[in-house]
């Protein structure tokens, strides 16, 4: 088991394909795409990698060769999980190549982490978790609506290696 997921270690190509669903959107994934991911184990022959660019495929191969840890599957809590763990620069490259929407704060933390890699040696991880949420659709009704939602989390293995970042006023608004 790794990252709360039994039998989930996969090639980085599968993880990048799943992270490509986050492309420029922070929250929702359509139910058919959600369902398609639920039923697939981390076996390359079961996936269509045509949505990935040549650059993304090359990055996935590089991650595998460099010993990055990539996970894909349903974790022990029932959530669909994708994970890439590697150098700060590797995680930053995944975000940039796939055009994943992250906060300016996290982007700056990664930039500083790359610049200061010799000062504080750590791997960084990006974890995507997809869940199906149910909500009451009408007051007093037993019927529920549903929405599939995904979140991406980026963090270092050692929290003391997370750089302090000053946030300019133009990045925060009331």
C-alpha positions as a LaTeX table, in Angstrom:
\begin{tabular}{lrrr}
\hline
Residue & $x$ (\AA) & $y$ (\AA) & $z$ (\AA) \\
\hline
Unk1 & 0.00 & 0.00 & 0.00 \\
Unk2 & 1.17 & 3.52 & $-0.79$ \\
Unk3 & $-0.66$ & 6.74 & $-0.03$ \\
Unk4 & $-3.68$ & 4.90 & 1.39 \\
Unk5 & $-4.13$ & 2.98 & $-1.85$ \\
Unk6 & $-3.59$ & $-0.77$ & $-2.19$ \\
Unk7 & $-2.36$ & $-2.03$ & $-5.61$ \\
Unk8 & $-2.43$ & 1.49 & $-7.06$ \\
Unk9 & 1.19 & 1.98 & $-8.15$ \\
Unk10 & 1.07 & 2.78 & $-11.86$ \\
Unk11 & 3.03 & 4.21 & $-14.71$ \\
Unk12 & 3.18 & 7.98 & $-14.65$ \\
Unk13 & 1.43 & 8.04 & $-18.02$ \\
Unk14 & $-1.80$ & 6.88 & $-16.34$ \\
Unk15 & $-1.51$ & 9.47 & $-13.57$ \\
Unk16 & $-0.86$ & 12.25 & $-16.09$ \\
Unk17 & $-3.87$ & 11.15 & $-18.15$ \\
Unk18 & $-6.04$ & 11.42 & $-15.05$ \\
Unk19 & $-4.52$ & 14.77 & $-14.07$ \\
Unk20 & $-5.28$ & 16.00 & $-17.59$ \\
Unk21 & $-8.95$ & 15.95 & $-16.52$ \\
Unk22 & $-8.09$ & 18.85 & $-14.20$ \\
Unk23 & $-6.97$ & 20.94 & $-17.17$ \\
Unk24 & $-7.86$ & 24.56 & $-16.47$ \\
Unk25 & $-10.80$ & 23.56 & $-14.26$ \\
Unk26 & $-10.69$ & 23.28 & $-10.53$ \\
Unk27 & $-13.86$ & 21.46 & $-9.65$ \\
Unk28 & $-16.15$ & 19.36 & $-11.80$ \\
Unk29 & $-15.70$ & 16.34 & $-13.99$ \\
Unk30 & $-18.65$ & 15.00 & $-16.00$ \\
Unk31 & $-20.27$ & 11.84 & $-14.60$ \\
Unk32 & $-19.35$ & 9.61 & $-17.60$ \\
Unk33 & $-15.67$ & 10.51 & $-17.28$ \\
Unk34 & $-15.91$ & 10.04 & $-13.53$ \\
Unk35 & $-17.48$ & 6.59 & $-13.94$ \\
Unk36 & $-14.92$ & 5.58 & $-16.57$ \\
Unk37 & $-12.09$ & 6.23 & $-14.12$ \\
Unk38 & $-13.77$ & 4.35 & $-11.28$ \\
Unk39 & $-13.70$ & 1.00 & $-13.04$ \\
Unk40 & $-10.16$ & 0.95 & $-14.41$ \\
Unk41 & $-7.17$ & $-0.56$ & $-12.65$ \\
Unk42 & $-3.71$ & 0.97 & $-13.25$ \\
Unk43 & $-2.99$ & $-1.16$ & $-16.35$ \\
Unk44 & $-1.73$ & 0.83 & $-19.36$ \\
Unk45 & $-3.46$ & $-1.33$ & $-21.99$ \\
Unk46 & $-6.87$ & $-0.24$ & $-20.63$ \\
Unk47 & $-6.33$ & 3.46 & $-21.36$ \\
Unk48 & $-6.44$ & 5.70 & $-24.42$ \\
Unk49 & $-3.53$ & 8.12 & $-24.14$ \\
Unk50 & $-4.41$ & 10.14 & $-27.25$ \\
Unk51 & $-5.60$ & 13.16 & $-25.18$ \\
Unk52 & $-2.02$ & 13.60 & $-23.89$ \\
Unk53 & 0.33 & 15.79 & $-25.91$ \\
Unk54 & 3.71 & 14.56 & $-27.11$ \\
Unk55 & 5.23 & 16.78 & $-24.40$ \\
Unk56 & 3.06 & 15.16 & $-21.69$ \\
Unk57 & 3.94 & 11.65 & $-22.88$ \\
Unk58 & 7.65 & 12.53 & $-22.83$ \\
Unk59 & 7.27 & 13.98 & $-19.32$ \\
Unk60 & 5.54 & 10.78 & $-18.13$ \\
Unk61 & 8.38 & 8.67 & $-19.51$ \\
Unk62 & 10.93 & 10.96 & $-17.86$ \\
Unk63 & 9.11 & 10.71 & $-14.51$ \\
Unk64 & 9.13 & 6.91 & $-14.70$ \\
Unk65 & 12.84 & 6.85 & $-15.59$ \\
Unk66 & 13.70 & 9.26 & $-12.76$ \\
Unk67 & 11.96 & 7.08 & $-10.17$ \\
Unk68 & 8.92 & 9.26 & $-9.50$ \\
Unk69 & 6.13 & 7.53 & $-7.60$ \\
Unk70 & 2.85 & 7.54 & $-9.49$ \\
Unk71 & $-0.40$ & 6.10 & $-8.17$ \\
Unk72 & $-3.78$ & 5.62 & $-9.77$ \\
Unk73 & $-6.80$ & 3.86 & $-8.35$ \\
Unk74 & $-9.50$ & 3.76 & $-5.72$ \\
Unk75 & $-7.98$ & 4.40 & $-2.32$ \\
Unk76 & $-8.87$ & 2.58 & 0.87 \\
Unk77 & $-11.48$ & 5.26 & 1.63 \\
Unk78 & $-13.35$ & 4.79 & $-1.67$ \\
Unk79 & $-12.08$ & 7.91 & $-3.45$ \\
Unk80 & $-10.45$ & 7.89 & $-6.87$ \\
Unk81 & $-6.88$ & 9.03 & $-6.35$ \\
Unk82 & $-4.05$ & 10.03 & $-8.63$ \\
Unk83 & $-0.64$ & 10.93 & $-7.29$ \\
Unk84 & 2.71 & 12.07 & $-8.64$ \\
Unk85 & 5.62 & 12.33 & $-6.21$ \\
Unk86 & 9.02 & 13.47 & $-7.38$ \\
Unk87 & 11.36 & 16.43 & $-7.35$ \\
Unk88 & 9.94 & 19.91 & $-6.97$ \\
Unk89 & 10.75 & 20.59 & $-10.60$ \\
Unk90 & 9.05 & 17.37 & $-11.75$ \\
Unk91 & 5.78 & 18.27 & $-10.00$ \\
Unk92 & 6.00 & 21.84 & $-11.31$ \\
Unk93 & 6.50 & 20.48 & $-14.85$ \\
Unk94 & 3.40 & 18.26 & $-14.55$ \\
Unk95 & 1.33 & 21.30 & $-13.58$ \\
Unk96 & 2.74 & 23.43 & $-16.40$ \\
Unk97 & 2.61 & 20.80 & $-19.16$ \\
Unk98 & $-0.96$ & 19.77 & $-18.31$ \\
Unk99 & $-2.03$ & 23.37 & $-17.62$ \\
Unk100 & $-3.53$ & 22.46 & $-14.24$ \\
Unk101 & $-5.19$ & 25.30 & $-12.37$ \\
Unk102 & $-3.41$ & 25.95 & $-9.07$ \\
Unk103 & $-3.31$ & 28.99 & $-6.84$ \\
Unk104 & $-0.62$ & 31.64 & $-7.40$ \\
Unk105 & 0.60 & 30.89 & $-3.85$ \\
Unk106 & 1.30 & 27.22 & $-4.63$ \\
Unk107 & 2.90 & 28.13 & $-7.94$ \\
Unk108 & 5.26 & 30.54 & $-6.15$ \\
Unk109 & 6.04 & 27.93 & $-3.47$ \\
Unk110 & 7.11 & 25.52 & $-6.20$ \\
Unk111 & 9.21 & 28.16 & $-7.96$ \\
Unk112 & 11.02 & 28.94 & $-4.70$ \\
Unk113 & 11.32 & 25.23 & $-3.93$ \\
Unk114 & 13.14 & 24.74 & $-7.23$ \\
Unk115 & 15.45 & 27.69 & $-6.55$ \\
Unk116 & 16.21 & 26.45 & $-3.02$ \\
Unk117 & 16.41 & 22.72 & $-3.76$ \\
Unk118 & 19.91 & 22.47 & $-2.25$ \\
Unk119 & 18.89 & 24.21 & 0.99 \\
Unk120 & 16.04 & 21.86 & 1.86 \\
Unk121 & 16.01 & 18.50 & 0.10 \\
Unk122 & 12.52 & 17.07 & $-0.28$ \\
Unk123 & 10.16 & 15.55 & $-2.80$ \\
Unk124 & 6.89 & 17.22 & $-3.62$ \\
Unk125 & 3.59 & 15.52 & $-4.37$ \\
Unk126 & 0.51 & 16.41 & $-6.31$ \\
Unk127 & $-2.53$ & 14.39 & $-5.34$ \\
Unk128 & $-5.84$ & 14.48 & $-7.15$ \\
Unk129 & $-8.91$ & 13.12 & $-5.42$ \\
Unk130 & $-12.23$ & 12.65 & $-7.17$ \\
Unk131 & $-15.45$ & 12.04 & $-5.27$ \\
Unk132 & $-19.14$ & 11.88 & $-6.00$ \\
Unk133 & $-21.09$ & 14.20 & $-3.71$ \\
Unk134 & $-24.83$ & 13.92 & $-3.08$ \\
Unk135 & $-26.92$ & 16.91 & $-2.03$ \\
Unk136 & $-30.63$ & 17.42 & $-1.27$ \\
Unk137 & $-32.26$ & 18.78 & $-4.41$ \\
Unk138 & $-35.63$ & 19.75 & $-2.94$ \\
Unk139 & $-36.58$ & 20.66 & 0.61 \\
Unk140 & $-38.24$ & 17.70 & 2.33 \\
Unk141 & $-37.57$ & 15.31 & $-0.56$ \\
Unk142 & $-35.72$ & 12.02 & $-0.30$ \\
Unk143 & $-34.28$ & 12.65 & $-3.78$ \\
Unk144 & $-30.69$ & 13.78 & $-4.06$ \\
Unk145 & $-28.78$ & 15.50 & $-6.81$ \\
Unk146 & $-25.17$ & 14.64 & $-7.38$ \\
Unk147 & $-22.00$ & 16.25 & $-8.57$ \\
Unk148 & $-18.64$ & 14.71 & $-9.15$ \\
Unk149 & $-15.85$ & 16.96 & $-7.97$ \\
Unk150 & $-12.09$ & 16.80 & $-8.05$ \\
Unk151 & $-9.44$ & 18.58 & $-6.06$ \\
Unk152 & $-5.69$ & 18.77 & $-6.54$ \\
Unk153 & $-3.36$ & 19.17 & $-3.58$ \\
Unk154 & 0.33 & 20.09 & $-3.89$ \\
Unk155 & 2.66 & 19.68 & $-0.92$ \\
Unk156 & 6.26 & 18.83 & 0.07 \\
Unk157 & 7.21 & 15.65 & 1.96 \\
Unk158 & 8.74 & 17.83 & 4.68 \\
Unk159 & 6.59 & 20.80 & 5.66 \\
Unk160 & 9.64 & 22.73 & 6.85 \\
Unk161 & 10.70 & 22.78 & 3.18 \\
Unk162 & 7.56 & 24.68 & 2.17 \\
Unk163 & 8.86 & 28.19 & 1.47 \\
Unk164 & 7.32 & 31.27 & 3.06 \\
Unk165 & 5.69 & 33.30 & 0.32 \\
Unk166 & 4.65 & 36.92 & 0.53 \\
Unk167 & 1.31 & 37.39 & $-1.17$ \\
Unk168 & 1.00 & 40.69 & $-3.04$ \\
Unk169 & $-2.25$ & 42.57 & $-2.48$ \\
Unk170 & $-3.23$ & 42.17 & $-6.13$ \\
Unk171 & $-3.53$ & 38.38 & $-5.60$ \\
Unk172 & $-6.05$ & 38.70 & $-2.77$ \\
Unk173 & $-9.36$ & 40.50 & $-3.00$ \\
Unk174 & $-12.25$ & 41.13 & $-0.62$ \\
\hline
\end{tabular}
